[in-house]
mmCIF file of C-alpha atoms and ligand atoms in Angstrom:
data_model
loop_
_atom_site.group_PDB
_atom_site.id
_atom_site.type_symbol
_atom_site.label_atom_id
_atom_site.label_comp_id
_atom_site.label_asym_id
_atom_site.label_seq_id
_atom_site.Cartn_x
_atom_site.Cartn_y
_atom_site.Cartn_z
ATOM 1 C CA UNK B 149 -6.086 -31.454 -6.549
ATOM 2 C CA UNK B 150 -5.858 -29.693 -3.324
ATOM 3 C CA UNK B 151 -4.791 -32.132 -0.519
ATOM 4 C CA UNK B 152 -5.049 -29.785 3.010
ATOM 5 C CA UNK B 153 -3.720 -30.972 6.205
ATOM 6 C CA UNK B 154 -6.019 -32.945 8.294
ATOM 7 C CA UNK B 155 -4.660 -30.865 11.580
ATOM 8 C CA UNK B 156 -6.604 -27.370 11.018
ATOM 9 C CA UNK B 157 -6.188 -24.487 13.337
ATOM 10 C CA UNK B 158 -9.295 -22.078 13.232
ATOM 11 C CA UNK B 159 -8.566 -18.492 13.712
ATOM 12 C CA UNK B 160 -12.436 -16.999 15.683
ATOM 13 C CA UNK B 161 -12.894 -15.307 12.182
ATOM 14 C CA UNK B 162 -13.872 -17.982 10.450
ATOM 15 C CA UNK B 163 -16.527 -19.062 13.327
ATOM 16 C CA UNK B 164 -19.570 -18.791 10.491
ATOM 17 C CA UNK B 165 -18.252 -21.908 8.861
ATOM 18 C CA UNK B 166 -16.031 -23.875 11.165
ATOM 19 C CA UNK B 167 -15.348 -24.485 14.909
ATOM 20 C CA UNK B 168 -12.510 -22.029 16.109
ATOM 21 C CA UNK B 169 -10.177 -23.737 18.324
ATOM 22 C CA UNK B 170 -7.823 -20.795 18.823
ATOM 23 C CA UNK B 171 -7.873 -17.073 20.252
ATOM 24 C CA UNK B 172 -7.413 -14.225 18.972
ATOM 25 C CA UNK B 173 -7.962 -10.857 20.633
ATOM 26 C CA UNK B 174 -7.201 -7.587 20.891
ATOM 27 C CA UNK B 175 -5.521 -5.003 23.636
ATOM 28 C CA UNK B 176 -6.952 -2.139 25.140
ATOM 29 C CA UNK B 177 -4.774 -0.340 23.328
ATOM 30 C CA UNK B 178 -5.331 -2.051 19.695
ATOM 31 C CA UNK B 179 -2.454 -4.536 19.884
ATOM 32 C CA UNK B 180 -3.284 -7.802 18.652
ATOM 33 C CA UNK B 181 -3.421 -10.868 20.822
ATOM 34 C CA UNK B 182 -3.067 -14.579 20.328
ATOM 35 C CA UNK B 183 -3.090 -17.621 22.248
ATOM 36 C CA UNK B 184 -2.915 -21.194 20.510
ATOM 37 C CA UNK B 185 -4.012 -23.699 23.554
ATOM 38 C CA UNK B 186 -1.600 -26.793 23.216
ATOM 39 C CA UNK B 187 0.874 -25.547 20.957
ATOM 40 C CA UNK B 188 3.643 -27.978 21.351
ATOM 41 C CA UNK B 189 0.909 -30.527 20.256
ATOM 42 C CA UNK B 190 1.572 -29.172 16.480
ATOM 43 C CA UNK B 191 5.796 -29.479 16.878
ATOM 44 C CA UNK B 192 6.652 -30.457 13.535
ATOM 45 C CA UNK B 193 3.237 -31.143 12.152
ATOM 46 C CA UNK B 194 1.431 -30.168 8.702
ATOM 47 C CA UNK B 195 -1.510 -27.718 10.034
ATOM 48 C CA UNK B 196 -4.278 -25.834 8.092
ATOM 49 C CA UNK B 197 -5.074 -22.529 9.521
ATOM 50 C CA UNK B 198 -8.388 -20.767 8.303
ATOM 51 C CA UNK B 199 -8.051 -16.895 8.930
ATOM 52 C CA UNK B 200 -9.972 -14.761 7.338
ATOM 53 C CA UNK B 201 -7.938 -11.451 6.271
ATOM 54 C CA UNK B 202 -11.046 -9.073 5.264
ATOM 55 C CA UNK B 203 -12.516 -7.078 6.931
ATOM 56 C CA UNK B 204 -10.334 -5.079 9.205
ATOM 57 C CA UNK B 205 -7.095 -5.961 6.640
ATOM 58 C CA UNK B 206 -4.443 -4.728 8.324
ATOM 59 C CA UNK B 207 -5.386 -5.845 11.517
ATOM 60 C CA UNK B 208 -6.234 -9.667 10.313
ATOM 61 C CA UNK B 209 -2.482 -9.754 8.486
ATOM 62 C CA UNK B 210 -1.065 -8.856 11.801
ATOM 63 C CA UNK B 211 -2.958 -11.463 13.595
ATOM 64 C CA UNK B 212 -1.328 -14.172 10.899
ATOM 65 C CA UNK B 213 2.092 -12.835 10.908
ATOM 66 C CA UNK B 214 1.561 -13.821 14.550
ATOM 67 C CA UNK B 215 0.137 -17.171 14.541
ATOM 68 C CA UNK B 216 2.172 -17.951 11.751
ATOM 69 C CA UNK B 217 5.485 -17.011 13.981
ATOM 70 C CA UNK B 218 4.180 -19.135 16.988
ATOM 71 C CA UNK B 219 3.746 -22.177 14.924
ATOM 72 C CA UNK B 220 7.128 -21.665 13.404
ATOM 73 C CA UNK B 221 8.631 -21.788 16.234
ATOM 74 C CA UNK B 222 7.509 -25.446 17.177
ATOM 75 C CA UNK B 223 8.652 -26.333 13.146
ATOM 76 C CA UNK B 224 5.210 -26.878 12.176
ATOM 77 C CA UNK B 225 4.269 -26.814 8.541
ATOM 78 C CA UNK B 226 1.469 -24.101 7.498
ATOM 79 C CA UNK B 227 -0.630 -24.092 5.143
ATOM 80 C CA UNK B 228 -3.138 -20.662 5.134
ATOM 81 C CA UNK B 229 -6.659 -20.871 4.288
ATOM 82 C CA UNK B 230 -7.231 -16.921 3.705
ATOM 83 C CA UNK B 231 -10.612 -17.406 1.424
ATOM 84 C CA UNK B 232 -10.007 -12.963 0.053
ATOM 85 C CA UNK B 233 -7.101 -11.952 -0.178
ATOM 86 C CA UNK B 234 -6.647 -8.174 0.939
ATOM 87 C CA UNK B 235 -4.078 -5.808 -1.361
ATOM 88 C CA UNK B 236 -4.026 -8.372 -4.344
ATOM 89 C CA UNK B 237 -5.662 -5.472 -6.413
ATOM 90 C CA UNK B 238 -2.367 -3.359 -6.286
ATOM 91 C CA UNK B 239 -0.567 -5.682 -8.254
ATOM 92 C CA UNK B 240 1.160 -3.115 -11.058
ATOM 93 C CA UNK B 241 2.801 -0.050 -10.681
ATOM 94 C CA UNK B 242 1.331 2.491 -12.444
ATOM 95 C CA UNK B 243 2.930 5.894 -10.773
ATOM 96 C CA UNK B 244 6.714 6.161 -10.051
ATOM 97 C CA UNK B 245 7.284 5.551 -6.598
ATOM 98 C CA UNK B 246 3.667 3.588 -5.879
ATOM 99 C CA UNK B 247 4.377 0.286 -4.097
ATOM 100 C CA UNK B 248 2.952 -3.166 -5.105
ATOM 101 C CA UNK B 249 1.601 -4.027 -2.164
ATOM 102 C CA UNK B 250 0.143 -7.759 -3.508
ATOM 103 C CA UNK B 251 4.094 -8.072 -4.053
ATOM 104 C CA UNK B 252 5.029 -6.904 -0.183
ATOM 105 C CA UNK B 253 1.911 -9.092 1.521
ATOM 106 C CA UNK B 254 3.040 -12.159 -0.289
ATOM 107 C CA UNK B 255 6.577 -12.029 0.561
ATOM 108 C CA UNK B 256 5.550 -11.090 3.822
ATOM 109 C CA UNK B 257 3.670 -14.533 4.402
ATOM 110 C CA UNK B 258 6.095 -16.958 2.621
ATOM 111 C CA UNK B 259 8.913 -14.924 5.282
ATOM 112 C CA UNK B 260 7.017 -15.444 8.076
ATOM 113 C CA UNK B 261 6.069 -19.031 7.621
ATOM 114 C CA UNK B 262 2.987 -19.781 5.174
ATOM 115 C CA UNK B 263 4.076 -23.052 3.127
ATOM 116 C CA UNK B 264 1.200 -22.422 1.067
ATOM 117 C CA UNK B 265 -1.711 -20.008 0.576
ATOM 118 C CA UNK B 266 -5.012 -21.515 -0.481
ATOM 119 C CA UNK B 267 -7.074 -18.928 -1.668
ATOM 120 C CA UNK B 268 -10.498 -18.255 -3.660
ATOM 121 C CA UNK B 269 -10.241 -16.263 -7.244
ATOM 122 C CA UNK B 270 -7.367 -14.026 -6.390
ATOM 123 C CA UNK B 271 -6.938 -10.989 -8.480
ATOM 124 C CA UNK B 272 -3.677 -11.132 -9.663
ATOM 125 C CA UNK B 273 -4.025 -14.916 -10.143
ATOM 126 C CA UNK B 274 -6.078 -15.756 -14.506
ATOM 127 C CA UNK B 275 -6.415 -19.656 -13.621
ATOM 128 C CA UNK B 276 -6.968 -22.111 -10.838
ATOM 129 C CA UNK B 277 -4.972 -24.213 -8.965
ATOM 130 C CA UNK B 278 -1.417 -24.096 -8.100
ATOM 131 C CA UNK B 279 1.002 -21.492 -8.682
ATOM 132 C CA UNK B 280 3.544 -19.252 -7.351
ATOM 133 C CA UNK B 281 3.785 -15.402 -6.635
ATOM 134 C CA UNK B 282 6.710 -13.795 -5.091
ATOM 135 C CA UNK B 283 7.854 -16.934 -3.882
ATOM 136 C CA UNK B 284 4.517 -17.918 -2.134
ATOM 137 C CA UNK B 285 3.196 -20.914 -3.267
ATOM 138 C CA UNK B 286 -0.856 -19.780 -4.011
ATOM 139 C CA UNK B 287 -3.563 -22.677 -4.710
ATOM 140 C CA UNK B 288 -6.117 -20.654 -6.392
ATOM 141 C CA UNK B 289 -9.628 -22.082 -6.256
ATOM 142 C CA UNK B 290 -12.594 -20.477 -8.470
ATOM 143 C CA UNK B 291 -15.715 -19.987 -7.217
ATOM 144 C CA UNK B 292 -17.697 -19.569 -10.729
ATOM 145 C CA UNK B 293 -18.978 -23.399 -10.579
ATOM 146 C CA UNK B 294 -20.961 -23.143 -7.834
ATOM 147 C CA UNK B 295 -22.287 -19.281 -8.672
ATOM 148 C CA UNK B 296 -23.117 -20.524 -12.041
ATOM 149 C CA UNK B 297 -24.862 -23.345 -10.185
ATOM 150 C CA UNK B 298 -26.454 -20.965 -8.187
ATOM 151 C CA UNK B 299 -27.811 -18.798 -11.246
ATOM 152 C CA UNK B 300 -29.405 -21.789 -12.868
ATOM 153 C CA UNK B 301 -31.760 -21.931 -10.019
ATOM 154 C CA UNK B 302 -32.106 -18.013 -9.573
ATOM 155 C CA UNK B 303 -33.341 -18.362 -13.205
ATOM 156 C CA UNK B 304 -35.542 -21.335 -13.099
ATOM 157 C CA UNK B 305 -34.370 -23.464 -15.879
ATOM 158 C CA UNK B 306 -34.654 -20.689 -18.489
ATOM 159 C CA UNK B 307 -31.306 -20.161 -19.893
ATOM 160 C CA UNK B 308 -29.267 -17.486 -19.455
ATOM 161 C CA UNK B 309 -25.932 -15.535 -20.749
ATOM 162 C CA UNK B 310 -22.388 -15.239 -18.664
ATOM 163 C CA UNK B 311 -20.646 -12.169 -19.185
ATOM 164 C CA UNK B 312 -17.734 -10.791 -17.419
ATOM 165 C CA UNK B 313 -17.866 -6.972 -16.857
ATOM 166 C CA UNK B 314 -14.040 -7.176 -17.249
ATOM 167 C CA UNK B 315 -10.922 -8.961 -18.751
ATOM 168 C CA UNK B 316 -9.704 -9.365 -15.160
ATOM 169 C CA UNK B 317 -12.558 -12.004 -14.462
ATOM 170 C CA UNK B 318 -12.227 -13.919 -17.720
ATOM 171 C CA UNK B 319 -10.956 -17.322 -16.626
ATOM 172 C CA UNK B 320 -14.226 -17.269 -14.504
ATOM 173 C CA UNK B 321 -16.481 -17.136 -17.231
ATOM 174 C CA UNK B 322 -14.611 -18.499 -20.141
ATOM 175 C CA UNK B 323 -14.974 -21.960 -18.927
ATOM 176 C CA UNK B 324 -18.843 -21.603 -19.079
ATOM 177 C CA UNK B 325 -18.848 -20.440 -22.359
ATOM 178 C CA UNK B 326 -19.373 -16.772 -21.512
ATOM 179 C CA UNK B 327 -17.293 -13.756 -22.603
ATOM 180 C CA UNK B 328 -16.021 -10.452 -20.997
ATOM 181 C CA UNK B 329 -16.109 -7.238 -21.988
ATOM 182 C CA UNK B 330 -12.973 -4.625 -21.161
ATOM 183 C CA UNK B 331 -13.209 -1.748 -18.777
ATOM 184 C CA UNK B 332 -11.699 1.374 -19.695
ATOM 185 C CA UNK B 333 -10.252 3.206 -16.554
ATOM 186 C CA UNK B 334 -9.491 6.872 -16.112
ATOM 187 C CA UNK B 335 -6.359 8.234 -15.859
ATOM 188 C CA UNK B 336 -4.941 8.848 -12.456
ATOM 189 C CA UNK B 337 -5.362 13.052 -11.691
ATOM 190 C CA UNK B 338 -2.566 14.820 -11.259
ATOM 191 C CA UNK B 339 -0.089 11.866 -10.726
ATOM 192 C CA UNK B 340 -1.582 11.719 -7.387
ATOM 193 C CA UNK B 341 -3.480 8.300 -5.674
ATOM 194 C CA UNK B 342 -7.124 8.543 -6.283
ATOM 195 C CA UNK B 343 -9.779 5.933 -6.934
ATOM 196 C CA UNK B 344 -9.595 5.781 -11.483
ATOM 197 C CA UNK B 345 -13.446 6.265 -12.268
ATOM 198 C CA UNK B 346 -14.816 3.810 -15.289
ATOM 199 C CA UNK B 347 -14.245 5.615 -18.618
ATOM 200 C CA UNK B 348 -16.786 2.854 -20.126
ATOM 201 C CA UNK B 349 -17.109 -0.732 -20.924
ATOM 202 C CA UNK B 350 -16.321 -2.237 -24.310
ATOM 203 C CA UNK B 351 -16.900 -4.806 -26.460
ATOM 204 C CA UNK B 352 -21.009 -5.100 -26.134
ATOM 205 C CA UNK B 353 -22.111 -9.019 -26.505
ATOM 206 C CA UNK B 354 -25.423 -9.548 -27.962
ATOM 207 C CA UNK B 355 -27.870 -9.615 -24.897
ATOM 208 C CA UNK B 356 -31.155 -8.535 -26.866
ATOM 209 C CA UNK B 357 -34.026 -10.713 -24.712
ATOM 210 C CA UNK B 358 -31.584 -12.544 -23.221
ATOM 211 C CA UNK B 359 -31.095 -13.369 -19.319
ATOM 212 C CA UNK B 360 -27.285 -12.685 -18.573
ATOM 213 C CA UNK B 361 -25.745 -13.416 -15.071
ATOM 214 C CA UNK B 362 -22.640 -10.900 -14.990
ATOM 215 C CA UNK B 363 -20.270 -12.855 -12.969
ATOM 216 C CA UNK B 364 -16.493 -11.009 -11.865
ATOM 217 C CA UNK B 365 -14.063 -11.752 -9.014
ATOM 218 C CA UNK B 366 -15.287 -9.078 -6.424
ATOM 219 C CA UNK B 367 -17.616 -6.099 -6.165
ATOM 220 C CA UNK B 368 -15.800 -3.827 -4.086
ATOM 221 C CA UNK B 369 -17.181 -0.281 -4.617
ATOM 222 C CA UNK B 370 -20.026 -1.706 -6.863
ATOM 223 C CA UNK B 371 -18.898 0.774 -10.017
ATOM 224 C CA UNK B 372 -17.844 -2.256 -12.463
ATOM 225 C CA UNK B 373 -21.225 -4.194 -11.900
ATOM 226 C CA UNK B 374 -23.375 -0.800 -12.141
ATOM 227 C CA UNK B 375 -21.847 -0.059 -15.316
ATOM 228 C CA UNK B 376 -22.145 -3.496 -16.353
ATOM 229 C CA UNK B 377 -25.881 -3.583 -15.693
ATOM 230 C CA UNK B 378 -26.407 -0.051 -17.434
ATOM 231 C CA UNK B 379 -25.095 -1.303 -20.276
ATOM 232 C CA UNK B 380 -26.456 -4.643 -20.568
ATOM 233 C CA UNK B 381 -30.124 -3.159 -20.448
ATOM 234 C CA UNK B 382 -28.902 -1.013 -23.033
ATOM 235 C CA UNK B 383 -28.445 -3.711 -24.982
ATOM 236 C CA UNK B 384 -31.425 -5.137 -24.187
ATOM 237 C CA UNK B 385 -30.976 -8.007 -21.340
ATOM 238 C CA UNK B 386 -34.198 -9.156 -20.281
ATOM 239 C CA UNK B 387 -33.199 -10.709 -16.902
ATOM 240 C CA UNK B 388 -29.954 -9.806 -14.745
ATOM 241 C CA UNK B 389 -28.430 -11.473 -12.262
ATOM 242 C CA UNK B 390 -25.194 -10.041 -10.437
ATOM 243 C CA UNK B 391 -22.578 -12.520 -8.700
ATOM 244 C CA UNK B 392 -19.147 -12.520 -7.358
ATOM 245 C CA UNK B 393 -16.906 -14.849 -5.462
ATOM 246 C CA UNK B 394 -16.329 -11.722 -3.094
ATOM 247 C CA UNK B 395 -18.700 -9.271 -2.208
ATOM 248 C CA UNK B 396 -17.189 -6.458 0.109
ATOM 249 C CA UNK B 397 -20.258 -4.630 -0.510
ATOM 250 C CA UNK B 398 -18.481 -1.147 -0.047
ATOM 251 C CA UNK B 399 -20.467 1.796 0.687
ATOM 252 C CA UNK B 400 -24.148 1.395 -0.167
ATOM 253 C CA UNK B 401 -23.609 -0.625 -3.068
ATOM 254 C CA UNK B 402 -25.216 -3.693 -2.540
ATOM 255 C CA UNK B 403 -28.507 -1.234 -1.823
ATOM 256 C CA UNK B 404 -27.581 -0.101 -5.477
ATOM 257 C CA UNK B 405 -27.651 -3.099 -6.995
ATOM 258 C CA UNK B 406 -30.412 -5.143 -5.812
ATOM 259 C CA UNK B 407 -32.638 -1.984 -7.065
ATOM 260 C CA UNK B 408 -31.254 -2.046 -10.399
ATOM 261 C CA UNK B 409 -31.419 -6.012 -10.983
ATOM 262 C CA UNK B 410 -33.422 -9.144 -10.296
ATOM 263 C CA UNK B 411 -30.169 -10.796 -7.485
ATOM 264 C CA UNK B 412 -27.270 -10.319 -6.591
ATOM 265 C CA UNK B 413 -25.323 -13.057 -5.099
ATOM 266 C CA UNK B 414 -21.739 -13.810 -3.690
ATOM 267 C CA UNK B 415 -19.766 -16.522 -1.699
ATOM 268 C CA UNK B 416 -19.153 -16.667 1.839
ATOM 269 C CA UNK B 417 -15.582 -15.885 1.364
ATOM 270 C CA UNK B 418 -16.270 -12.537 3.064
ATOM 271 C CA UNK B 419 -19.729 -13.078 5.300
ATOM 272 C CA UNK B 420 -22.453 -11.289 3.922
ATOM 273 C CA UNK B 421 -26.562 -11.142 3.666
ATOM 274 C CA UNK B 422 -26.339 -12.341 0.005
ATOM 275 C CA UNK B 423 -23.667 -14.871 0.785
ATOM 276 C CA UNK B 424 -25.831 -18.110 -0.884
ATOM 277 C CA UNK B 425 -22.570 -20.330 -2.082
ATOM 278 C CA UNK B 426 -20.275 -21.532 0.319
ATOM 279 C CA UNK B 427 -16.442 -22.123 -0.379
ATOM 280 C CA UNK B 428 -16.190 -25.040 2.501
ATOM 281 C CA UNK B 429 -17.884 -27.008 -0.210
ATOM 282 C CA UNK B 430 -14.582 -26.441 -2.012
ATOM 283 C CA UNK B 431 -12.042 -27.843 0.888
HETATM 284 C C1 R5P D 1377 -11.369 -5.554 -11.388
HETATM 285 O O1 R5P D 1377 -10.616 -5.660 -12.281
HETATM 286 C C2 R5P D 1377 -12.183 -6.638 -10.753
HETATM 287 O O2 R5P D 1377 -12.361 -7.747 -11.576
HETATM 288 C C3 R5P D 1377 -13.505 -6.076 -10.315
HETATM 289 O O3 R5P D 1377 -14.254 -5.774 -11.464
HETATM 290 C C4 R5P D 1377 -13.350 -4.840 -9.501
HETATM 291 O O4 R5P D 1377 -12.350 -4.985 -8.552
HETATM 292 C C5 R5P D 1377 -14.643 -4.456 -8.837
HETATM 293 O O5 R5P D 1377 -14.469 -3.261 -8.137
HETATM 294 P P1 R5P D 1377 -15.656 -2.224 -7.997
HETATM 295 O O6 R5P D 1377 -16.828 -2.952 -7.394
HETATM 296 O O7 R5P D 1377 -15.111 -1.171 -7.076
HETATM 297 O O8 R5P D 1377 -15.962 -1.683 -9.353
#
C-alpha cells in the first residue's frame, strides 16, 4: 500500500491536478531554472514531489536532477511522483554498442537523491507495486482499474472483451480476465537505429460480435493500437474501444484512431483531450 509523504512539493507541471507551490523556469538561453520558496523549511523532512517528466523529456529530467539536488542538500527525504516515465521503453539492448537508457535515467535519480519513484504502468515494470530497478526503488501503480471502469460506461452495460495488443501490457489485462496477443517487430535495417515497423500481431482471440476494449500501457506513435483495431474487425469485433494509461498521442494518431473506432481514452498521466481517468484518484 503506497503511504506518500504528507509534505508534497509541486513542480508548475503538474498545475492540471494539484496546486504548484514551487518554480520552475527557464533561461533565455534554455538553461533550466528553479527556485523552492522556504527551503530550509523541508531540512530533514520526508517530501513528495509531483513532476511531470513528459513532454519536453530531457528538459523535465534536468529540472528534477535539480530540485532533487536542492532538497538534498537540506537532508530531506524524496520521494518522486513522475506519473510517465520517459526512456523506460529502451530497456534491452538489442545492437552492440546501443545504450539502455531506462538503465542510465534510473541510476541517474536514485544518485541524485529520489528515495523512491512512484510511477503509473511503467514499461519495463509486468506488476504493480513495489520493486526495484537499478537500485531505484519504483512503486508501480496500474491504471487498468479505473480504464476498465471507464469502458463499462463507454459501453453502456453491454459487456465487452479486454485484449492487450501486446505481451508487454499483459499484467494490465490479465487481472480482468482478458488476454494479449504478441506483436511481431521488424528487424532493425542495416544495424542502424530506426523506428522497427509491426511485422503483425499474433495469437487472434475470438472477437466475432463481440465489443472488445484493447487496453496497453501507452500509445505512442499509435502503430500497435491501429494494428490492433485492423485486426480485431477482421475478426469480427462489433464495438471497439481504445485505452491506455498514457497517451502521448504522437503525430496525428489520436486523429487516426478516433476515425477508425467508437473511443479512445487515456489517463491524465500525460494531459490530453481524451484524458477521462485521473491517476490523483490513485494517491
Ligand atoms: C509496447 O510494447 C507498448 O506496450 C506499446 O504497445 C507501445 O509502446 C505503443 O507504441 P506505438 O503507439 O508507437 O505503437
Amino acid at each position: 500500500m503506497l503511504q506518500l509523504p504528507s509534505i508534497r512539493l509541486v513542480s508548475p507541471n503538474f498545475s492540471d491536478l494539484l496546486t504548484p507551490n514551487i518554480e520552475v523556469g527557464t533561461f533565455p538561453d534554455g538553461d533550466s531554472h528553479v527556485h523552492i520558496p522556504r527551503i530550509s523549511s523541508y531540512k530533514g523532512e520526508e517530501v513528495a514531489l509531483f513532476h511531470r517528466l513528459y513532454p519536453h523529456q530531457n528538459h523535465s529530467l534536468i529540472e528534477l536532477f535539480l530540485i532533487l539536488d536542492a532538497l538534498k542538500q537540506e537532508g530531506a527525504k524524496v520521494t518522486v511522483v513522475s506519473p510517465y516515465l520517459p526512456y523506460a521503453r529502451q530497456h534491452k539492448k538489442l545492437l552492440e554498442g546501443e545504450v539502455v537508457s531506462a538503465d542510465v535515467i534510473c541510476k541517474m535519480m536514485k544518485m541524485m537523491g529520489c528515495e523512491k519513484l512512484v510511477t503509473f504502468d511503467c514499461h519495463f515494470l509486468d506488476a504493480e507495486g513495489d520493486s526495484e530497478y537499478n537500485g531505484l526503488k519504483i512503486y508501480n501503480i496500474s491504471m487498468s482499474k479505473a480504464l476498465v471502469a471507464y469502458a463499462k460506461r463507454v459501453f453502456n452495460g453491454e459487456g465487452f472483451e479486454i485484449i492487450g495488443p501486446d505481451q508487454g501490457a499483459n499484467y494490465l489485462v490479465k487481472q480482468h480476465g482478458g488476454q494479449s496477443m504478441k506483436k511481431v517487430r521488424q528487424e532493425y535495417k542495416d544495424n542502424t537505429i530506426s523506428y522497427r515497423n509491426i511485422e503483425k500481431l499474433e495469437g487472434m482471440p475470438d472477437v466475432k460480435g463481440k465489443n472488445v476494449l484493447i487496453l496497453d500501457d501507452m500509445i505512442s506513435t499509435g502503430s500497435t493500437m491501429i494494428k490492433a483495431i485492423e485486426k480485431l474487425k477482421e475478426g469480427g469485433a462489433k464495438g471497439l474501444a481504445c485505452a491506455a494509461t498514457h497517451g502521448l498521442f504522437l503525430h496525428d494518431s489520436l486523429q487516426r484512431l478516433t476515425a477508425l473506432c467508437e473511443i479512445v481514452f487515456v489517463s491524465d498521466s500525460i494531459a490530453s483531450p481524451v484524458s477521462k481517468v485521473s491517476i490523483i484518484d490513485q494517491l
